[in-house]
Amino acid sequence: MMSRRNVLRGVGLGALGLSSANLLAACGTSGTQQSAEECKSEDLSDTEAKLVFSNWPLYIDEKGKRLPTLEDFEKQSGIDVTYNTDINDNNQFFAKVRNQLGACEPVDRDIIVMTDWMAARMIGLGWMQELDMSAMPNVEANMVESLRSPAWDEDRKHSVPWQSGLTGIAYNSKYTGEIASWEEFCTRPDLKGKISMLSEMGDTMAFFLKTTGADPEDFDDEDWAAAIERLREVVDSGQVRRFTGNDYTGPLNKGDLVAAEAWSGDVIVMQYDNPDIKFIAPEEGLGLWSDNMMVPNKADHRANAMKLMDYYYEPEVAARVAAWVNYICPVQGAEEEMAKIDKSLVGNPLIFPTEDDLAGTFSFMNLDTKVREEYDKEFNQVIGA
């Protein structure tokens, strides 16, 4: 079966521009606050059967140059979809659209997909239109319970999860043994200079907040100071070879890195070719995140966008996407449909985790924009970005 993993085998994750390269263009400008009352949007869906969907690369089912589920949506709905893969980094995309959204101007996109912390930032700035859950019965019925009401968007008034993922530790068992905890990952002598951590601040600092006794979902400046100092100590010790985006995968496969802070979807891709790659939940738990569909202010096709969101919450459609992208599926009922597509993925806890699997997960706290910028600056100074 052709899937995302086959494409990644051929080109390598790092070559796709998916690295979270700490593009700082978005930092230093808080953005201009808007509100629904001040920035009114007109919906032309009744007269224009089209929409523009911006997503990350390799994040939908593909067959050559075709996008089968999207083509089926177009046939069923009569809505023409322009699908762009022009989101490679949250900060980079924020920089691309902030001037227009801050000035209540269109960004020529009806759906954008942002990771939790950036989605929270954009919603907090008043840049996203409110959604109508009554117009999305599949979303209402089939969204997994754990994603229904995040603190940064209660009752999902502005966002619908596209895919979710876990952040943990991957290791190459050909070169090293199992790693029990994040603290062990940071201190074990045989790992010194042979590990990588993620350059996404929230992913990495959530673990350091955990190991210094703080709650990543509810911490203060004092907690942050202790965690960033612990990161500095680990970096200064020479334990970490490098900070990466997805580009840890090649070195980990080859043994140039023996372990890495890693994202679950990448690990599934790697395991098809290399059974020595293992993914573990450290004693501190696993990071849990989602990438979320949203409708920006001044997007002209809100109703059409909600029809597409609802379509992707049909379990059969969601299973087709999950079989390709290999991330956590946010749709209840998709696992049963997966049995008809790829039985090897049924029961895979990195795609269909149980409530017990998710019991020890945590997210990174939603931060005020100015605080986020200051923390980003400190983090990037420590990791040398």
mmCIF file of N, CA and C in Angstrom, residues 215-318:
data_model
loop_
_atom_site.group_PDB
_atom_site.id
_atom_site.type_symbol
_atom_site.label_atom_id
_atom_site.label_comp_id
_atom_site.label_asym_id
_atom_site.label_seq_id
_atom_site.Cartn_x
_atom_site.Cartn_y
_atom_site.Cartn_z
ATOM 1 N N ASP A 215 4.437 21.486 36.841
ATOM 2 C CA ASP A 215 3.389 20.964 35.966
ATOM 3 C C ASP A 215 3.466 21.707 34.639
ATOM 4 N N PRO A 216 3.764 21.025 33.516
ATOM 5 C CA PRO A 216 3.861 21.727 32.223
ATOM 6 C C PRO A 216 2.578 22.423 31.805
ATOM 7 N N GLU A 217 1.463 22.031 32.397
ATOM 8 C CA GLU A 217 0.190 22.632 32.029
ATOM 9 C C GLU A 217 -0.193 23.789 32.945
ATOM 10 N N ASP A 218 0.609 24.026 34.012
ATOM 11 C CA ASP A 218 0.285 25.099 34.962
ATOM 12 C C ASP A 218 1.545 25.463 35.742
ATOM 13 N N PHE A 219 2.345 26.355 35.184
ATOM 14 C CA PHE A 219 3.597 26.725 35.828
ATOM 15 C C PHE A 219 3.767 28.236 35.826
ATOM 16 N N ASP A 220 4.724 28.724 36.634
ATOM 17 C CA ASP A 220 4.977 30.164 36.720
ATOM 18 C C ASP A 220 6.422 30.469 36.318
ATOM 19 N N ASP A 221 6.789 31.746 36.414
ATOM 20 C CA ASP A 221 8.126 32.161 35.991
ATOM 21 C C ASP A 221 9.220 31.479 36.796
ATOM 22 N N GLU A 222 8.971 31.238 38.067
ATOM 23 C CA GLU A 222 9.961 30.568 38.912
ATOM 24 C C GLU A 222 10.173 29.128 38.439
ATOM 25 N N ASP A 223 9.079 28.453 38.110
ATOM 26 C CA ASP A 223 9.175 27.093 37.572
ATOM 27 C C ASP A 223 9.952 27.094 36.259
ATOM 28 N N TRP A 224 9.636 28.066 35.418
ATOM 29 C CA TRP A 224 10.322 28.164 34.122
ATOM 30 C C TRP A 224 11.820 28.382 34.321
ATOM 31 N N ALA A 225 12.178 29.269 35.246
ATOM 32 C CA ALA A 225 13.586 29.572 35.479
ATOM 33 C C ALA A 225 14.353 28.322 35.907
ATOM 34 N N ALA A 226 13.742 27.503 36.751
ATOM 35 C CA ALA A 226 14.398 26.272 37.199
ATOM 36 C C ALA A 226 14.556 25.293 36.038
ATOM 37 N N ALA A 227 13.520 25.206 35.195
ATOM 38 C CA ALA A 227 13.558 24.263 34.076
ATOM 39 C C ALA A 227 14.566 24.694 33.022
ATOM 40 N N ILE A 228 14.626 25.986 32.701
ATOM 41 C CA ILE A 228 15.558 26.441 31.672
ATOM 42 C C ILE A 228 16.992 26.321 32.178
ATOM 43 N N GLU A 229 17.193 26.501 33.493
ATOM 44 C CA GLU A 229 18.528 26.313 34.054
ATOM 45 C C GLU A 229 18.946 24.844 33.965
ATOM 46 N N ARG A 230 17.988 23.929 34.172
ATOM 47 C CA ARG A 230 18.303 22.507 34.049
ATOM 48 C C ARG A 230 18.654 22.166 32.605
ATOM 49 N N LEU A 231 17.929 22.736 31.655
ATOM 50 C CA LEU A 231 18.279 22.539 30.249
ATOM 51 C C LEU A 231 19.695 23.040 29.983
ATOM 52 N N ARG A 232 20.029 24.208 30.517
ATOM 53 C CA ARG A 232 21.357 24.774 30.296
ATOM 54 C C ARG A 232 22.438 23.834 30.836
ATOM 55 N N GLU A 233 22.196 23.250 32.009
ATOM 56 C CA GLU A 233 23.159 22.325 32.597
ATOM 57 C C GLU A 233 23.373 21.105 31.698
ATOM 58 N N VAL A 234 22.260 20.585 31.158
ATOM 59 C CA VAL A 234 22.359 19.405 30.298
ATOM 60 C C VAL A 234 23.096 19.739 29.006
ATOM 61 N N VAL A 235 22.801 20.884 28.435
ATOM 62 C CA VAL A 235 23.491 21.307 27.209
ATOM 63 C C VAL A 235 24.981 21.507 27.491
ATOM 64 N N ASP A 236 25.302 22.192 28.579
ATOM 65 C CA ASP A 236 26.700 22.472 28.905
ATOM 66 C C ASP A 236 27.480 21.198 29.203
ATOM 67 N N SER A 237 26.805 20.157 29.649
ATOM 68 C CA SER A 237 27.479 18.903 29.970
ATOM 69 C C SER A 237 27.916 18.135 28.727
ATOM 70 N N GLY A 238 27.408 18.527 27.557
ATOM 71 C CA GLY A 238 27.733 17.824 26.324
ATOM 72 C C GLY A 238 26.869 16.614 26.058
ATOM 73 N N GLN A 239 25.787 16.459 26.834
ATOM 74 C CA GLN A 239 24.929 15.289 26.666
ATOM 75 C C GLN A 239 24.201 15.291 25.324
ATOM 76 N N VAL A 240 23.821 16.486 24.848
ATOM 77 C CA VAL A 240 23.001 16.604 23.638
ATOM 78 C C VAL A 240 23.894 16.921 22.436
ATOM 79 N N ARG A 241 23.823 16.081 21.421
ATOM 80 C CA ARG A 241 24.604 16.366 20.212
ATOM 81 C C ARG A 241 23.995 17.523 19.435
ATOM 82 N N ARG A 242 22.645 17.517 19.301
ATOM 83 C CA ARG A 242 22.022 18.562 18.497
ATOM 84 C C ARG A 242 20.537 18.682 18.854
ATOM 85 N N PHE A 243 19.961 19.826 18.484
ATOM 86 C CA PHE A 243 18.524 20.053 18.585
ATOM 87 C C PHE A 243 17.961 20.032 17.168
ATOM 88 N N THR A 244 16.851 19.351 16.975
ATOM 89 C CA THR A 244 16.377 19.073 15.626
ATOM 90 C C THR A 244 14.879 19.298 15.485
ATOM 91 N N GLY A 245 14.442 19.325 14.214
ATOM 92 C CA GLY A 245 13.051 19.087 13.884
ATOM 93 C C GLY A 245 12.934 17.597 13.589
ATOM 94 N N ASN A 246 12.251 17.258 12.490
ATOM 95 C CA ASN A 246 12.120 15.843 12.125
ATOM 96 C C ASN A 246 13.430 15.219 11.670
ATOM 97 N N ASP A 247 14.460 16.014 11.494
ATOM 98 C CA ASP A 247 15.673 15.488 10.889
ATOM 99 C C ASP A 247 16.546 14.665 11.834
ATOM 100 N N TYR A 248 16.007 14.233 12.959
ATOM 101 C CA TYR A 248 16.699 13.245 13.783
ATOM 102 C C TYR A 248 16.587 11.847 13.181
ATOM 103 N N THR A 249 15.666 11.636 12.246
ATOM 104 C CA THR A 249 15.327 10.273 11.818
ATOM 105 C C THR A 249 16.484 9.570 11.112
ATOM 106 N N GLY A 250 17.146 10.252 10.180
ATOM 107 C CA GLY A 250 18.251 9.625 9.467
ATOM 108 C C GLY A 250 19.398 9.237 10.380
ATOM 109 N N PRO A 251 19.911 10.158 11.204
ATOM 110 C CA PRO A 251 20.989 9.803 12.128
ATOM 111 C C PRO A 251 20.606 8.699 13.116
ATOM 112 N N LEU A 252 19.343 8.694 13.561
ATOM 113 C CA LEU A 252 18.911 7.649 14.498
ATOM 114 C C LEU A 252 18.875 6.290 13.807
ATOM 115 N N ASN A 253 18.414 6.262 12.581
ATOM 116 C CA ASN A 253 18.410 5.011 11.816
ATOM 117 C C ASN A 253 19.813 4.447 11.651
ATOM 118 N N LYS A 254 20.765 5.328 11.383
ATOM 119 C CA LYS A 254 22.139 4.892 11.098
ATOM 120 C C LYS A 254 22.958 4.636 12.357
ATOM 121 N N GLY A 255 22.477 5.107 13.505
ATOM 122 C CA GLY A 255 23.234 4.936 14.732
ATOM 123 C C GLY A 255 24.142 6.101 15.048
ATOM 124 N N ASP A 256 24.133 7.148 14.210
ATOM 125 C CA ASP A 256 24.909 8.347 14.537
ATOM 126 C C ASP A 256 24.347 8.993 15.805
ATOM 127 N N LEU A 257 23.030 8.920 15.963
ATOM 128 C CA LEU A 257 22.361 9.180 17.236
ATOM 129 C C LEU A 257 21.871 7.833 17.752
ATOM 130 N N VAL A 258 21.978 7.607 19.042
ATOM 131 C CA VAL A 258 21.460 6.343 19.573
ATOM 132 C C VAL A 258 20.083 6.515 20.196
ATOM 133 N N ALA A 259 19.710 7.772 20.487
ATOM 134 C CA ALA A 259 18.388 8.044 21.044
ATOM 135 C C ALA A 259 18.003 9.475 20.717
ATOM 136 N N ALA A 260 16.703 9.739 20.713
ATOM 137 C CA ALA A 260 16.227 11.072 20.341
ATOM 138 C C ALA A 260 14.870 11.346 20.975
ATOM 139 N N GLU A 261 14.649 12.580 21.375
ATOM 140 C CA GLU A 261 13.283 13.020 21.653
ATOM 141 C C GLU A 261 12.560 12.986 20.318
ATOM 142 N N ALA A 262 11.404 12.336 20.255
ATOM 143 C CA ALA A 262 10.826 12.014 18.945
ATOM 144 C C ALA A 262 9.313 12.129 18.957
ATOM 145 N N TRP A 263 8.773 12.303 17.751
ATOM 146 C CA TRP A 263 7.330 12.335 17.537
ATOM 147 C C TRP A 263 6.840 10.976 17.049
ATOM 148 N N SER A 264 5.693 10.574 17.542
ATOM 149 C CA SER A 264 5.192 9.215 17.333
ATOM 150 C C SER A 264 5.020 8.857 15.861
ATOM 151 N N GLY A 265 4.496 9.769 15.048
ATOM 152 C CA GLY A 265 4.273 9.453 13.640
ATOM 153 C C GLY A 265 5.562 9.170 12.899
ATOM 154 N N ASP A 266 6.624 9.904 13.237
ATOM 155 C CA ASP A 266 7.920 9.655 12.613
ATOM 156 C C ASP A 266 8.432 8.263 12.962
ATOM 157 N N VAL A 267 8.210 7.863 14.192
ATOM 158 C CA VAL A 267 8.720 6.574 14.654
ATOM 159 C C VAL A 267 8.029 5.424 13.919
ATOM 160 N N ILE A 268 6.727 5.532 13.711
ATOM 161 C CA ILE A 268 6.019 4.491 12.965
ATOM 162 C C ILE A 268 6.609 4.343 11.565
ATOM 163 N N VAL A 269 6.861 5.470 10.922
ATOM 164 C CA VAL A 269 7.473 5.439 9.590
ATOM 165 C C VAL A 269 8.815 4.725 9.640
ATOM 166 N N MET A 270 9.639 5.057 10.617
ATOM 167 C CA MET A 270 10.972 4.461 10.729
ATOM 168 C C MET A 270 10.903 2.964 10.992
ATOM 169 N N GLN A 271 9.928 2.541 11.794
ATOM 170 C CA GLN A 271 9.860 1.142 12.193
ATOM 171 C C GLN A 271 9.533 0.196 11.040
ATOM 172 N N TYR A 272 8.931 0.688 9.989
ATOM 173 C CA TYR A 272 8.644 -0.178 8.844
ATOM 174 C C TYR A 272 9.924 -0.671 8.184
ATOM 175 N N ASP A 273 10.960 0.144 8.229
ATOM 176 C CA ASP A 273 12.237 -0.230 7.624
ATOM 177 C C ASP A 273 13.263 -0.697 8.640
ATOM 178 N N ASN A 274 13.096 -0.302 9.885
ATOM 179 C CA ASN A 274 14.118 -0.588 10.888
ATOM 180 C C ASN A 274 13.460 -1.031 12.196
ATOM 181 N N PRO A 275 13.336 -2.326 12.422
ATOM 182 C CA PRO A 275 12.698 -2.819 13.650
ATOM 183 C C PRO A 275 13.502 -2.543 14.906
ATOM 184 N N ASP A 276 14.728 -2.064 14.752
ATOM 185 C CA ASP A 276 15.536 -1.716 15.924
ATOM 186 C C ASP A 276 15.093 -0.403 16.562
ATOM 187 N N ILE A 277 14.296 0.383 15.845
ATOM 188 C CA ILE A 277 13.822 1.653 16.387
ATOM 189 C C ILE A 277 12.659 1.390 17.349
ATOM 190 N N LYS A 278 12.811 1.850 18.573
ATOM 191 C CA LYS A 278 11.794 1.663 19.612
ATOM 192 C C LYS A 278 11.309 3.026 20.099
ATOM 193 N N PHE A 279 10.051 3.079 20.516
ATOM 194 C CA PHE A 279 9.475 4.303 21.059
ATOM 195 C C PHE A 279 8.972 3.994 22.453
ATOM 196 N N ILE A 280 9.402 4.785 23.433
ATOM 197 C CA ILE A 280 8.983 4.508 24.800
ATOM 198 C C ILE A 280 8.400 5.760 25.452
ATOM 199 N N ALA A 281 7.528 5.502 26.419
ATOM 200 C CA ALA A 281 7.037 6.567 27.278
ATOM 201 C C ALA A 281 7.948 6.631 28.488
ATOM 202 N N PRO A 282 8.694 7.702 28.656
ATOM 203 C CA PRO A 282 9.538 7.812 29.849
ATOM 204 C C PRO A 282 8.686 7.886 31.107
ATOM 205 N N GLU A 283 9.309 7.678 32.250
ATOM 206 C CA GLU A 283 8.575 7.673 33.519
ATOM 207 C C GLU A 283 7.797 8.965 33.732
ATOM 208 N N GLU A 284 8.278 10.062 33.172
ATOM 209 C CA GLU A 284 7.613 11.359 33.352
ATOM 210 C C GLU A 284 6.326 11.460 32.545
ATOM 211 N N GLY A 285 6.122 10.566 31.568
ATOM 212 C CA GLY A 285 4.930 10.591 30.726
ATOM 213 C C GLY A 285 5.257 10.964 29.288
ATOM 214 N N LEU A 286 4.225 11.194 28.505
ATOM 215 C CA LEU A 286 4.366 11.549 27.097
ATOM 216 C C LEU A 286 3.713 12.902 26.832
ATOM 217 N N GLY A 287 4.333 13.681 25.979
ATOM 218 C CA GLY A 287 3.686 14.901 25.524
ATOM 219 C C GLY A 287 2.581 14.576 24.537
ATOM 220 N N LEU A 288 1.464 15.272 24.617
ATOM 221 C CA LEU A 288 0.338 15.075 23.710
ATOM 222 C C LEU A 288 0.018 16.403 23.046
ATOM 223 N N TRP A 289 -0.123 16.394 21.721
ATOM 224 C CA TRP A 289 -0.402 17.620 20.985
ATOM 225 C C TRP A 289 -1.336 17.306 19.815
ATOM 226 N N SER A 290 -1.936 18.350 19.295
ATOM 227 C CA SER A 290 -2.778 18.222 18.101
ATOM 228 C C SER A 290 -2.447 19.344 17.127
ATOM 229 N N ASP A 291 -2.678 19.069 15.849
ATOM 230 C CA ASP A 291 -2.708 20.101 14.818
ATOM 231 C C ASP A 291 -4.173 20.324 14.475
ATOM 232 N N ASN A 292 -4.582 21.575 14.399
ATOM 233 C CA ASN A 292 -6.000 21.915 14.410
ATOM 234 C C ASN A 292 -6.428 22.738 13.206
ATOM 235 N N MET A 293 -7.559 22.362 12.620
ATOM 236 C CA MET A 293 -8.152 23.126 11.524
ATOM 237 C C MET A 293 -8.894 24.334 12.085
ATOM 238 N N MET A 294 -8.686 25.482 11.458
ATOM 239 C CA MET A 294 -9.368 26.705 11.869
ATOM 240 C C MET A 294 -9.718 27.538 10.633
ATOM 241 N N VAL A 295 -10.695 28.423 10.791
ATOM 242 C CA VAL A 295 -11.114 29.322 9.718
ATOM 243 C C VAL A 295 -10.694 30.747 10.082
ATOM 244 N N PRO A 296 -9.770 31.340 9.336
ATOM 245 C CA PRO A 296 -9.303 32.695 9.678
ATOM 246 C C PRO A 296 -10.379 33.757 9.432
ATOM 247 N N ASN A 297 -10.230 34.879 10.111
ATOM 248 C CA ASN A 297 -11.071 36.030 9.802
ATOM 249 C C ASN A 297 -10.933 36.389 8.327
ATOM 250 N N LYS A 298 -12.025 36.877 7.766
ATOM 251 C CA LYS A 298 -12.102 37.329 6.372
ATOM 252 C C LYS A 298 -12.029 36.177 5.361
ATOM 253 N N ALA A 299 -11.989 34.925 5.850
ATOM 254 C CA ALA A 299 -12.146 33.801 4.924
ATOM 255 C C ALA A 299 -13.578 33.832 4.405
ATOM 256 N N ASP A 300 -13.735 33.629 3.110
ATOM 257 C CA ASP A 300 -15.042 33.831 2.470
ATOM 258 C C ASP A 300 -15.928 32.599 2.448
ATOM 259 N N HIS A 301 -15.402 31.441 2.899
ATOM 260 C CA HIS A 301 -16.142 30.199 2.675
ATOM 261 C C HIS A 301 -16.214 29.351 3.949
ATOM 262 N N ARG A 302 -16.685 29.988 5.019
ATOM 263 C CA ARG A 302 -16.749 29.325 6.326
ATOM 264 C C ARG A 302 -17.632 28.082 6.287
ATOM 265 N N ALA A 303 -18.813 28.173 5.690
ATOM 266 C CA ALA A 303 -19.729 27.023 5.654
ATOM 267 C C ALA A 303 -19.112 25.872 4.852
ATOM 268 N N ASN A 304 -18.478 26.204 3.735
ATOM 269 C CA ASN A 304 -17.804 25.162 2.953
ATOM 270 C C ASN A 304 -16.691 24.502 3.763
ATOM 271 N N ALA A 305 -15.962 25.323 4.510
ATOM 272 C CA ALA A 305 -14.874 24.792 5.337
ATOM 273 C C ALA A 305 -15.420 23.831 6.391
ATOM 274 N N MET A 306 -16.538 24.176 6.993
ATOM 275 C CA MET A 306 -17.119 23.301 8.018
ATOM 276 C C MET A 306 -17.626 21.995 7.403
ATOM 277 N N LYS A 307 -18.094 22.050 6.164
ATOM 278 C CA LYS A 307 -18.494 20.811 5.481
ATOM 279 C C LYS A 307 -17.293 19.890 5.295
ATOM 280 N N LEU A 308 -16.147 20.470 4.944
ATOM 281 C CA LEU A 308 -14.946 19.652 4.791
ATOM 282 C C LEU A 308 -14.507 19.083 6.143
ATOM 283 N N MET A 309 -14.495 19.910 7.177
ATOM 284 C CA MET A 309 -14.134 19.405 8.509
ATOM 285 C C MET A 309 -15.032 18.241 8.907
ATOM 286 N N ASP A 310 -16.328 18.391 8.667
ATOM 287 C CA ASP A 310 -17.271 17.343 9.046
ATOM 288 C C ASP A 310 -17.048 16.067 8.240
ATOM 289 N N TYR A 311 -16.732 16.208 6.972
ATOM 290 C CA TYR A 311 -16.457 15.060 6.111
ATOM 291 C C TYR A 311 -15.297 14.233 6.658
ATOM 292 N N TYR A 312 -14.250 14.905 7.119
ATOM 293 C CA TYR A 312 -13.082 14.177 7.620
ATOM 294 C C TYR A 312 -13.315 13.555 8.995
ATOM 295 N N TYR A 313 -14.470 13.778 9.571
ATOM 296 C CA TYR A 313 -14.840 13.091 10.812
ATOM 297 C C TYR A 313 -15.777 11.915 10.569
ATOM 298 N N GLU A 314 -15.978 11.547 9.305
ATOM 299 C CA GLU A 314 -16.612 10.262 9.014
ATOM 300 C C GLU A 314 -15.568 9.181 9.290
ATOM 301 N N PRO A 315 -15.868 8.174 10.097
ATOM 302 C CA PRO A 315 -14.850 7.193 10.495
ATOM 303 C C PRO A 315 -14.129 6.535 9.327
ATOM 304 N N GLU A 316 -14.826 6.230 8.252
ATOM 305 C CA GLU A 316 -14.174 5.575 7.117
ATOM 306 C C GLU A 316 -13.171 6.505 6.458
ATOM 307 N N VAL A 317 -13.529 7.769 6.334
ATOM 308 C CA VAL A 317 -12.619 8.753 5.738
ATOM 309 C C VAL A 317 -11.425 8.974 6.656
ATOM 310 N N ALA A 318 -11.682 9.104 7.943
ATOM 311 C CA ALA A 318 -10.598 9.318 8.907
ATOM 312 C C ALA A 318 -9.615 8.152 8.900
#
